[in-house]
Coordinates of C-alpha atoms in Angstrom, one line a residue:
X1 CA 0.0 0.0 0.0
X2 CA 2.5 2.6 0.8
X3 CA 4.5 2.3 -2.4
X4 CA 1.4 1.4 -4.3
X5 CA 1.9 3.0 -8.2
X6 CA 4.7 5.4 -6.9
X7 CA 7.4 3.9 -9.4
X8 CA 5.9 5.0 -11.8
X9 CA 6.4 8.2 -11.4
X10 CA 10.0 7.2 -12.1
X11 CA 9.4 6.0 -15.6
X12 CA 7.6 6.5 -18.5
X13 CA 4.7 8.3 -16.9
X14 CA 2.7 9.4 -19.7
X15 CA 3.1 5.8 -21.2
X16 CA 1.2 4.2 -17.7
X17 CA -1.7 7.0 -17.7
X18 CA -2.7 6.4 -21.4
X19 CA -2.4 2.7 -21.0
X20 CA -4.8 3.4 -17.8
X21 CA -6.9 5.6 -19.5
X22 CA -7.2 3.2 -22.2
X23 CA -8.5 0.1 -19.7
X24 CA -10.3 2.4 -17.0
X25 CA -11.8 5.6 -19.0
X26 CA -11.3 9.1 -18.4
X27 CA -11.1 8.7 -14.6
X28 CA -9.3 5.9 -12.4
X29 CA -7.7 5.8 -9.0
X30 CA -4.3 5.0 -7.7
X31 CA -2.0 5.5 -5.0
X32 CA 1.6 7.1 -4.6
X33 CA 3.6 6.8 -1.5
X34 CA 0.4 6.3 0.5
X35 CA -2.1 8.8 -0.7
X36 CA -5.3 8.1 -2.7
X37 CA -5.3 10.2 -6.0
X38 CA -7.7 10.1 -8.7
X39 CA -6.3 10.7 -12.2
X40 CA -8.4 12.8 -14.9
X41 CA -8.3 13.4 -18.1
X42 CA -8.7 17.2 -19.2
X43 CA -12.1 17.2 -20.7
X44 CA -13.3 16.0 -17.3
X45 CA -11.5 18.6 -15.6
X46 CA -12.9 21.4 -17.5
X47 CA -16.8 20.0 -17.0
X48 CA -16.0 19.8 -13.3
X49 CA -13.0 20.8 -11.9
X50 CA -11.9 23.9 -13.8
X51 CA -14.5 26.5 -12.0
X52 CA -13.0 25.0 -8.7
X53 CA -9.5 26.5 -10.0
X54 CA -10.7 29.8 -10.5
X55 CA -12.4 29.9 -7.4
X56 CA -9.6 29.0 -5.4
X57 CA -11.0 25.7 -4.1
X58 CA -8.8 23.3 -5.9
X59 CA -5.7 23.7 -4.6
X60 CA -2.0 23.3 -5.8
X61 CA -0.3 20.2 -3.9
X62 CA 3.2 19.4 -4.6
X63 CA 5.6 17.7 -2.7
X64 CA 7.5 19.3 0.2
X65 CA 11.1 19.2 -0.9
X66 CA 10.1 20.5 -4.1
X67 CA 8.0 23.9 -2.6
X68 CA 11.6 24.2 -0.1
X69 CA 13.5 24.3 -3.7
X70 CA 11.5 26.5 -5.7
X71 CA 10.2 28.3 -2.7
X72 CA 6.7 29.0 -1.2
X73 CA 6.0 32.5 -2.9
X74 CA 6.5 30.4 -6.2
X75 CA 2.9 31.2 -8.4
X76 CA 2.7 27.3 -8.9
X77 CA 2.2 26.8 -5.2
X78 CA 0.1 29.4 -4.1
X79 CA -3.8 29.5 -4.5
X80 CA -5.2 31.0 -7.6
X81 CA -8.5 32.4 -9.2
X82 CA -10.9 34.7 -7.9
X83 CA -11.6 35.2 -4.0
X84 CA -9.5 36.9 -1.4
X85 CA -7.2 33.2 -1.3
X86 CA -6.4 34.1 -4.9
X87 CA -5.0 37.6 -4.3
X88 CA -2.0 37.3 -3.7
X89 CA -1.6 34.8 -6.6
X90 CA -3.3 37.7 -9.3
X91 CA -1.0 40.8 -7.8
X92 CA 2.3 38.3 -8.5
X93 CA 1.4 36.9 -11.6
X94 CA -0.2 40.3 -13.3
X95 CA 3.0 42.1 -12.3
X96 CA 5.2 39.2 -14.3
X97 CA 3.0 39.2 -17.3
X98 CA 3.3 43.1 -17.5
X99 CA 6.8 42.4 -16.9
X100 CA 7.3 40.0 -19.6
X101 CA 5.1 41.9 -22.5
X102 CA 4.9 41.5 -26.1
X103 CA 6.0 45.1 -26.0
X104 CA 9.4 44.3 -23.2
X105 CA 10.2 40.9 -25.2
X106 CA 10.3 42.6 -28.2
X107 CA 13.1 44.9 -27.1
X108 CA 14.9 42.0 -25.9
X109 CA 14.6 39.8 -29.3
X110 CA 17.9 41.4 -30.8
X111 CA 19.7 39.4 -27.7
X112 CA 17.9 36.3 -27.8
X113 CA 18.4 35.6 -31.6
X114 CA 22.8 36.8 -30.3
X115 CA 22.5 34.1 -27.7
X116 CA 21.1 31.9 -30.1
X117 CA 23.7 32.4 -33.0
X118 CA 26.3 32.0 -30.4
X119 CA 25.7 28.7 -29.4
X120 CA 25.4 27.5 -33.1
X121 CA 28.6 28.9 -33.4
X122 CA 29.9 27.1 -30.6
X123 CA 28.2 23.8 -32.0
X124 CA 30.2 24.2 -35.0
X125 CA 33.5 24.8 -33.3
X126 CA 32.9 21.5 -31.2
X127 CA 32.2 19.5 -34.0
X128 CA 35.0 20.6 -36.1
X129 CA 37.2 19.6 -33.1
X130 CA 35.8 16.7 -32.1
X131 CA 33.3 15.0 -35.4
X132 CA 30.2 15.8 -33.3
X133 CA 28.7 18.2 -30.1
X134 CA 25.7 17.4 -28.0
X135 CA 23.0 19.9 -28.5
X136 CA 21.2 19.5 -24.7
X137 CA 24.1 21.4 -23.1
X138 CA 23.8 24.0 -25.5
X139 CA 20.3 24.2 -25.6
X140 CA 20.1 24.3 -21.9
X141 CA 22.6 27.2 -22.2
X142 CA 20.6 29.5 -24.5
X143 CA 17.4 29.1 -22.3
X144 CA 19.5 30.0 -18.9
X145 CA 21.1 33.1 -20.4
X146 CA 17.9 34.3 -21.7
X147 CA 16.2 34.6 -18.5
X148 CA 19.7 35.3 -16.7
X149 CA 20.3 38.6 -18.5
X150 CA 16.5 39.2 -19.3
X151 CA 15.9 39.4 -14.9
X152 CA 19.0 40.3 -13.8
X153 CA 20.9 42.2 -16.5
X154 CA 23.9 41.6 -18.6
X155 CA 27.0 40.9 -16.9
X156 CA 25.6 39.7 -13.9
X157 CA 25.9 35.9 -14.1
X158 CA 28.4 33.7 -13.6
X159 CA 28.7 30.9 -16.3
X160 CA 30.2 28.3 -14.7
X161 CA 28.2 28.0 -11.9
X162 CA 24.9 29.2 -14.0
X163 CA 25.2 27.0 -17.2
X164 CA 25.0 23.5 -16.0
X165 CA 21.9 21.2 -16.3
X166 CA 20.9 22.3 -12.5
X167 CA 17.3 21.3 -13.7
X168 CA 18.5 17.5 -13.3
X169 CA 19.9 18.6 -9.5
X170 CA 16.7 19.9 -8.7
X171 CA 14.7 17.2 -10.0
X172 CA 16.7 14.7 -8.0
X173 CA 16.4 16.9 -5.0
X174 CA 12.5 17.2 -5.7
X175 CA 11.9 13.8 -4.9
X176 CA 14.8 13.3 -2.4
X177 CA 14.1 12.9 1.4
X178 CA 14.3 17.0 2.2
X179 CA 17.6 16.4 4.4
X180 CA 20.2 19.3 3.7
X181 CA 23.3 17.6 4.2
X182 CA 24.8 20.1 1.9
X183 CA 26.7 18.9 -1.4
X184 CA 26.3 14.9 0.5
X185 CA 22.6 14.4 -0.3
X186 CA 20.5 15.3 -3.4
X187 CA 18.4 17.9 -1.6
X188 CA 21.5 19.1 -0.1
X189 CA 22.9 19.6 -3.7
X190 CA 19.7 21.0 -4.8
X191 CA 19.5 23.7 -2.4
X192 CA 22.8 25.1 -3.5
X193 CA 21.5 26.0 -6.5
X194 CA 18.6 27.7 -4.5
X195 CA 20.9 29.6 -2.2
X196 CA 23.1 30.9 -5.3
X197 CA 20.3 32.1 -7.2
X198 CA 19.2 33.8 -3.8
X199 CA 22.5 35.4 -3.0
X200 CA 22.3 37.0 -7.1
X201 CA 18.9 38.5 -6.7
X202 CA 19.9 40.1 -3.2
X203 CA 23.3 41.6 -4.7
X204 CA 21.2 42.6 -7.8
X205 CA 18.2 44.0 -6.1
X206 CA 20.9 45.8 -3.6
X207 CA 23.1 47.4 -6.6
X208 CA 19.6 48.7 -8.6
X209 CA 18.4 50.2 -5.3
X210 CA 21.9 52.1 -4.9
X211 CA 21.5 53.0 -8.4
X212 CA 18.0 54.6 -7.5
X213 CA 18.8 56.6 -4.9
X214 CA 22.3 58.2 -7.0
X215 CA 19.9 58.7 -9.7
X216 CA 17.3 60.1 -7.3
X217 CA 19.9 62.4 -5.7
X218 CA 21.4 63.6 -9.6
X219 CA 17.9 64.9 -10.2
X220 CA 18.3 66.8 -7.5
X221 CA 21.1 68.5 -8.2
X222 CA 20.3 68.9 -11.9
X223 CA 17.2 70.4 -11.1
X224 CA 18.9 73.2 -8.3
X225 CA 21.3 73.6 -11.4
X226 CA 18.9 73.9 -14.2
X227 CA 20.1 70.6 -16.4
X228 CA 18.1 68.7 -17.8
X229 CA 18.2 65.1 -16.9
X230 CA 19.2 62.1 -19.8
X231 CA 16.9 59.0 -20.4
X232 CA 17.8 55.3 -19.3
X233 CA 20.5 54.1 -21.1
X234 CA 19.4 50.8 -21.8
X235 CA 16.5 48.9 -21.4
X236 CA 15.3 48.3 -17.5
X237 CA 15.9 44.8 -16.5
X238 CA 13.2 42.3 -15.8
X239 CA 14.0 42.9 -11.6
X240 CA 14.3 46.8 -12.1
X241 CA 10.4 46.8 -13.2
X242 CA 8.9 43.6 -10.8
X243 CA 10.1 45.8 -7.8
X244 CA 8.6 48.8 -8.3
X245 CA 5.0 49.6 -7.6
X246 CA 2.2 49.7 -9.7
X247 CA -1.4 49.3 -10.1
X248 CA -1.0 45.9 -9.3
X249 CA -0.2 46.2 -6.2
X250 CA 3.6 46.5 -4.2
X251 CA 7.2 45.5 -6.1
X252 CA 8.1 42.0 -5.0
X253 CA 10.4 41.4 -2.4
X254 CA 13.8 39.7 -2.6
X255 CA 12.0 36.4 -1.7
X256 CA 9.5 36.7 -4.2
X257 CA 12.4 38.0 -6.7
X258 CA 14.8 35.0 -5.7
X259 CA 11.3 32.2 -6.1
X260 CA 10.6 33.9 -9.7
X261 CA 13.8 33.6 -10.9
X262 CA 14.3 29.9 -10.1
X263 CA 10.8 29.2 -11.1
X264 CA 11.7 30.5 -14.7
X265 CA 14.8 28.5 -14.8
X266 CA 13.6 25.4 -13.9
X267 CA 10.5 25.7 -16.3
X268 CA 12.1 27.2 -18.8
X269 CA 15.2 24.4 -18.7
X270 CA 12.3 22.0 -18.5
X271 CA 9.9 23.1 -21.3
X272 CA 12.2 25.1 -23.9
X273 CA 15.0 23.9 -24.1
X274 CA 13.9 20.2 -24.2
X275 CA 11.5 21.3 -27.1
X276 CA 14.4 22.7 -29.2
X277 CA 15.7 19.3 -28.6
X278 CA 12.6 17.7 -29.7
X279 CA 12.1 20.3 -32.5
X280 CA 15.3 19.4 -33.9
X281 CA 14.8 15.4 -33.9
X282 CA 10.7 15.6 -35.6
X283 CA 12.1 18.3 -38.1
X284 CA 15.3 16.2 -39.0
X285 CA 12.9 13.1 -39.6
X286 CA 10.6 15.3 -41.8
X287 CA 12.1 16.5 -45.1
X288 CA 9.0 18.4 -46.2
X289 CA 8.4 20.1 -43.1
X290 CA 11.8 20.9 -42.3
X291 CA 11.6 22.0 -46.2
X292 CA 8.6 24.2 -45.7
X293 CA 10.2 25.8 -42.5
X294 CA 13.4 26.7 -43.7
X295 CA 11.7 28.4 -47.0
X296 CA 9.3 30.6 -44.2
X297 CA 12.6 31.3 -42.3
X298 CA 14.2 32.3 -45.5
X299 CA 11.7 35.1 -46.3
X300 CA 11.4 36.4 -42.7
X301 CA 15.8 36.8 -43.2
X302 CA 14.8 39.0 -46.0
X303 CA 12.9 41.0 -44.1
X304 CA 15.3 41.4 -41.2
X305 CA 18.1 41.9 -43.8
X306 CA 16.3 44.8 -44.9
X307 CA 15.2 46.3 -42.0
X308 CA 16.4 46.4 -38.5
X309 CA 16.5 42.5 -37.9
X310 CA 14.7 40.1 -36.9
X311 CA 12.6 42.2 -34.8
X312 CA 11.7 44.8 -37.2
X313 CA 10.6 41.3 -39.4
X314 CA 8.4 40.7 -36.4
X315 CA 6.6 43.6 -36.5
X316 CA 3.9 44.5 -34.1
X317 CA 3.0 40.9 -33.8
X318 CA 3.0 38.5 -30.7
X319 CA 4.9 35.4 -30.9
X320 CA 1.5 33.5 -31.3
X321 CA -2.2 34.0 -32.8
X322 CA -3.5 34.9 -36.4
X323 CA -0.6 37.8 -37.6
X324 CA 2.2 35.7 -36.9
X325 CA 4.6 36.1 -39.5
X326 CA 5.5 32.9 -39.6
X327 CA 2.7 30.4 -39.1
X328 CA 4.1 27.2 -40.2
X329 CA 7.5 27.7 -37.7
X330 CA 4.7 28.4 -34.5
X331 CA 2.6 25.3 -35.5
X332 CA 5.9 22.9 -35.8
X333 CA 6.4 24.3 -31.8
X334 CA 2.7 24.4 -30.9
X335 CA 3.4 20.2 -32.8
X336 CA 6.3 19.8 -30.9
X337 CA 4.9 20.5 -27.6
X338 CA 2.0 18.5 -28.2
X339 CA 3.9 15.2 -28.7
X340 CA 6.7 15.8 -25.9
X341 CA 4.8 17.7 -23.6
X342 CA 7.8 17.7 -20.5
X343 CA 5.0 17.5 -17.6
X344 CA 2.5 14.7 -17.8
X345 CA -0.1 15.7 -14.9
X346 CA -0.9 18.5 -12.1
X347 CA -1.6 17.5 -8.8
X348 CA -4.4 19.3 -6.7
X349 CA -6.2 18.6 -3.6
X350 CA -10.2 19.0 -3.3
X351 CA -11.4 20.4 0.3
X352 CA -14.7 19.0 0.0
X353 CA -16.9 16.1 -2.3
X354 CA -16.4 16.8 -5.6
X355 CA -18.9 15.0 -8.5
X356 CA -17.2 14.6 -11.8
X357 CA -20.4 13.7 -13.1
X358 CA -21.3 11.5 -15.8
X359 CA -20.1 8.2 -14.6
X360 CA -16.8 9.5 -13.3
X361 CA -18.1 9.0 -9.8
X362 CA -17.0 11.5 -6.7
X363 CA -13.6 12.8 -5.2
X364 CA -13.7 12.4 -1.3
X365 CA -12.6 15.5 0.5
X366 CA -8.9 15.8 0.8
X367 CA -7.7 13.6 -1.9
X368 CA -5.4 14.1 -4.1
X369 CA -6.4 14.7 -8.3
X370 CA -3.7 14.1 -11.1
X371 CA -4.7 16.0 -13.9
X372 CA -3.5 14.3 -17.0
X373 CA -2.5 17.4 -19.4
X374 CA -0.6 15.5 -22.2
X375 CA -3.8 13.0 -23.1
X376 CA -6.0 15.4 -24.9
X377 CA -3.0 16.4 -27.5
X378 CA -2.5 12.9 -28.0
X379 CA -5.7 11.9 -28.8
X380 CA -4.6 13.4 -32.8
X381 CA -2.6 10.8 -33.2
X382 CA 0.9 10.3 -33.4
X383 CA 2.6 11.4 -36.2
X384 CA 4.5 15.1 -36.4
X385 CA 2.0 16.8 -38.4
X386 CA 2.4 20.7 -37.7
X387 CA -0.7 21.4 -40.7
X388 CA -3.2 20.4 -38.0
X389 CA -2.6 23.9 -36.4
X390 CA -3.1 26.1 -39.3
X391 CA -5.4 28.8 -39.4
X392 CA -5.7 28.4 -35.3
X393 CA -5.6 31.4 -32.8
X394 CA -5.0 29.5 -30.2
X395 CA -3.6 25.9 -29.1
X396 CA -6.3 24.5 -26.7
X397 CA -4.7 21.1 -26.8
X398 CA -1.5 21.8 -25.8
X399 CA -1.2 21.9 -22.5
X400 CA 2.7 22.3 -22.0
X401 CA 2.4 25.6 -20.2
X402 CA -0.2 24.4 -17.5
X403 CA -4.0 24.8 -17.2
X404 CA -6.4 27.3 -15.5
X405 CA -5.5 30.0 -13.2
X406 CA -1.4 28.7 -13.2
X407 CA -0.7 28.7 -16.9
X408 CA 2.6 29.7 -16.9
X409 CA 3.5 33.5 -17.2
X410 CA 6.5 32.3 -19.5
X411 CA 4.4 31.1 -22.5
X412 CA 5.5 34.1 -24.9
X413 CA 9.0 33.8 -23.5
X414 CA 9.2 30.4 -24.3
X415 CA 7.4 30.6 -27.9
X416 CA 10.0 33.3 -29.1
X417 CA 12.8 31.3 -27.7
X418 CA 11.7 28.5 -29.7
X419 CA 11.2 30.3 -33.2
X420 CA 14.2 32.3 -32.6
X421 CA 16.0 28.8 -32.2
X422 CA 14.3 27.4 -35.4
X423 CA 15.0 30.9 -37.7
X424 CA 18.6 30.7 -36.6
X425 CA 19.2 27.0 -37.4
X426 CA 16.8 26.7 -40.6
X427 CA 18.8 29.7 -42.4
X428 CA 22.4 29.2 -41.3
X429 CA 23.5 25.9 -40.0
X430 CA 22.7 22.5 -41.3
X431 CA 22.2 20.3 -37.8
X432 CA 22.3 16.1 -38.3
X433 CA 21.1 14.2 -35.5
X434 CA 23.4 11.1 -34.9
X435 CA 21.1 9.3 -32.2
X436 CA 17.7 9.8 -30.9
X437 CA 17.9 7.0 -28.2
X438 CA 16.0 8.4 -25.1
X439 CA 15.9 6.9 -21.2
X440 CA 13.3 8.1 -18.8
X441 CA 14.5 10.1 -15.5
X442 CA 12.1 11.2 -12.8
X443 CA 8.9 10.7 -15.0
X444 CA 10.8 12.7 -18.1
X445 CA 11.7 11.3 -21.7
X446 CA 15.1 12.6 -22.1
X447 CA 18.2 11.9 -25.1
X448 CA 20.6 9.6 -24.4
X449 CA 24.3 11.3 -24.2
X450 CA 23.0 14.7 -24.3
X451 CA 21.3 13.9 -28.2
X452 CA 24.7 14.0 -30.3
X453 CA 24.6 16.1 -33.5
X454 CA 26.9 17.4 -35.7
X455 CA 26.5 21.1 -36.5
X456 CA 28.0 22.8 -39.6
X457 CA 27.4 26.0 -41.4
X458 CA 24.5 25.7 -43.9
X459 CA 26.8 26.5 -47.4
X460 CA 29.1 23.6 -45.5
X461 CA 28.3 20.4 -47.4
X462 CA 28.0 16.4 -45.2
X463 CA 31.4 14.9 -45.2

């Protein structure tokens, strides 16, 4: 009873809950580590279970360890919806998502395409060394300097403690016994990579206040003087704008700064940069899609070429909805994330009876629900067929960036991550995948040997 269906969770998770689904229905029951949980699929959550989230009444549950790690003002843990047990959840996540605008991201495309380019480059150099390079490292790298330089600025990371899979520490500290024994136990490990992101945000958050107050005191002198003050000289940071006030309510604090931060590393190390993985395997197997991409990406380099970049060939346009500008290259990631969607389920806890209705039966009061995101996207079927979202808006059936009142504040991030990766590969490198063998680890599907690739420039013909 106590270990029950809890090594599973070490495997091939999604693999168990469609073969579950398949013999049991939408809704079937099982137990991990001791607990009673009852596993749905999405349609029944939405019938009966999705007004519940937005009222605050279906709450986030996640494992102890893992809430110490990513840390309790983390939006994932806290209550969302509507309701005063919600508030604190809205005044957080509206202040990120103004944060993290179409408008701000925009401004910050011209570095993520350099970051981008850069690791190609560095691709190429390791497999001219050495006959091949491993694309996870690098892909892992783009995604943590993104969001490094994005929050805390340029120049204020430190590579070689930074740019290291730490999203394999903290998943082996996440379901490690929550013992701090330092660099001698997993969660010990784990929480080093909490306590230096910690120690950045307070000498960050320390040097922008400093920097306030000397421009604060400048003004003042100019003004007694009669000169007139000069503009920013760059772009604010991502921390400079969380911690001031606005009509959202109070700037976050340094432990709400520290619990973002490592909250968008560890999903964006988790979601993005295994997609560009995945991207680069379906789109390597496909010669007409990887074809029909590369043409798109060829047209929107004329456009940059002739403007400003890449941005100025973006436009006014989000990374998603009906004016993309490149509509096949966002339905190969919206494809992508359907079929290697990195996080099979959500757990929640019910506070009282819940009916599911139909013939789904009731959740007791205080169990646990598993809701299983990936199963609706793979209803279509298996194959890589990016056409099937053409002409859509929207992407209601993938379910990668979460569901409800916590769908995650990263989404446009991680979309013009991901099409920023495909432009830079599809018109300048030519990338061949040596092995696709994958191994499961803590519940995710990951490459064997960090997916080995060769990467050359594009005019560079296959030895």
């Amino acid at each position: 009873f106590l270990l029950g269906d809890s090594l599973k969770l070490l495997g091939d998770v999604g693999g168990w809950l469609r073969a579950m689904h398949g013999r049991f229905g939408p809704t079937f029951r099982c137990c991990f580590f001791g607990t009673h949980v009852v596993v749905v699929d999405c349609d029944v959550y939405e019938r009966a279970l999705s007004k519940l989230d937005s009222s605050a009444q279906f709450v986030p549950l996640w494992p102890t360890g893992f809430q110490q790690l990513l840390g309790r003002n983390a939006l994932q843990f806290l209550d969302g919806g509507s309701g005063s047990r919600g508030g604190r959840h809205r005044r957080l996540k509206r202040k990120v998502i103004d944060a993290l605008s179409t408008t701000e991201l925009r401004l910050f495309l011209p570095r993520i395409e350099a970051i981008v380019r850069q690791e190609f480059e560095s691709m190429v150099e390791e497999t001219a060394a050495h006959g091949h390079t491993t694309l996870m490292p690098h892909a892992m790298r783009i995604v943590k300097q993104v969001i490094l330089e994005l929050v805390l600025g340029p120049g204020a990371i430190r590579p070689e403690e930074y740019l290291q899979d730490t999203s394999k520490i903290l998943l082996d500290g996440m379901i490690a016994a929550p013992i701090d024994l330092g660099r001698f136990s997993a969660f010990g490990r784990a929480m080093g990579v909490r306590r230096n992101y910690r120690r950045d945000v307070e000498r960050q958050l320390a040097a922008k206040l400093a920097e306030a107050a000397a421009r604060g005191g400048q003004r003042e002198t100019e003004a007694t003087h009669g000169v007139a003050a000069e503009g920013p000289s760059q772009t604010k940071t991502l921390l400079s704008r969380l911690t001031k006030e606005c009509e959202h309510g109070a700037g976050l604090s340094v432990l709400e700064m520290q619990d973002m931060l490592i909250s968008l590393l560890f999903g964006g190390s988790l979601t993005t940069a295994e997609t560009m993985q995945w991207a680069v395997v379906e789109l390597s197997r496909s010669d007409h899609w990887r074809g029909r991409l590369a043409e798109e990406q060829r047209r929107m380099a004329e456009v940059a070429a002739r403007g400003a970049g890449l941005a100025a060939a973006w436009g006014s346009s989000p990374p998603e909805g009906s004016r993309s500008p490149c509509p096949e290259t966002l339905a190969a990631c919206y494809e992508t994330l359907r079929l290697h969607c990195p996080i099979d389920v959500l757990l929640r806890a019910v506070e009282e009876d819940v009916d599911l209705g139909g013939d789904c039966g009731t959740v007791p009061a205080g169990w646990w629900v598993a809701v299983h995101m990936t199963e609706r996207g793979l209803r279509l079927g298996p194959e890589f067929d990016p056409s099937r979202w053409q002409g859509k808006a929207a992407a209601s059936e993938v379910t990668a960036f979460g569901l409800g009142p916590h769908v995650c504040v990263g989404r446009q991030l991680a979309l013009w991550e991901l099409q920023t990766f495909l432009h830079v590969w599809l018109t300048g490198y030519d990338v061949e995948v040596m092995s696709d063998e994958t191994y499961h680890q803590t519940g995710l599907k990951r490459f064997k040997d960090g997916l080995p690739v060769k990467v050359r420039p594009l005019d560079k013909p296959r030895s």
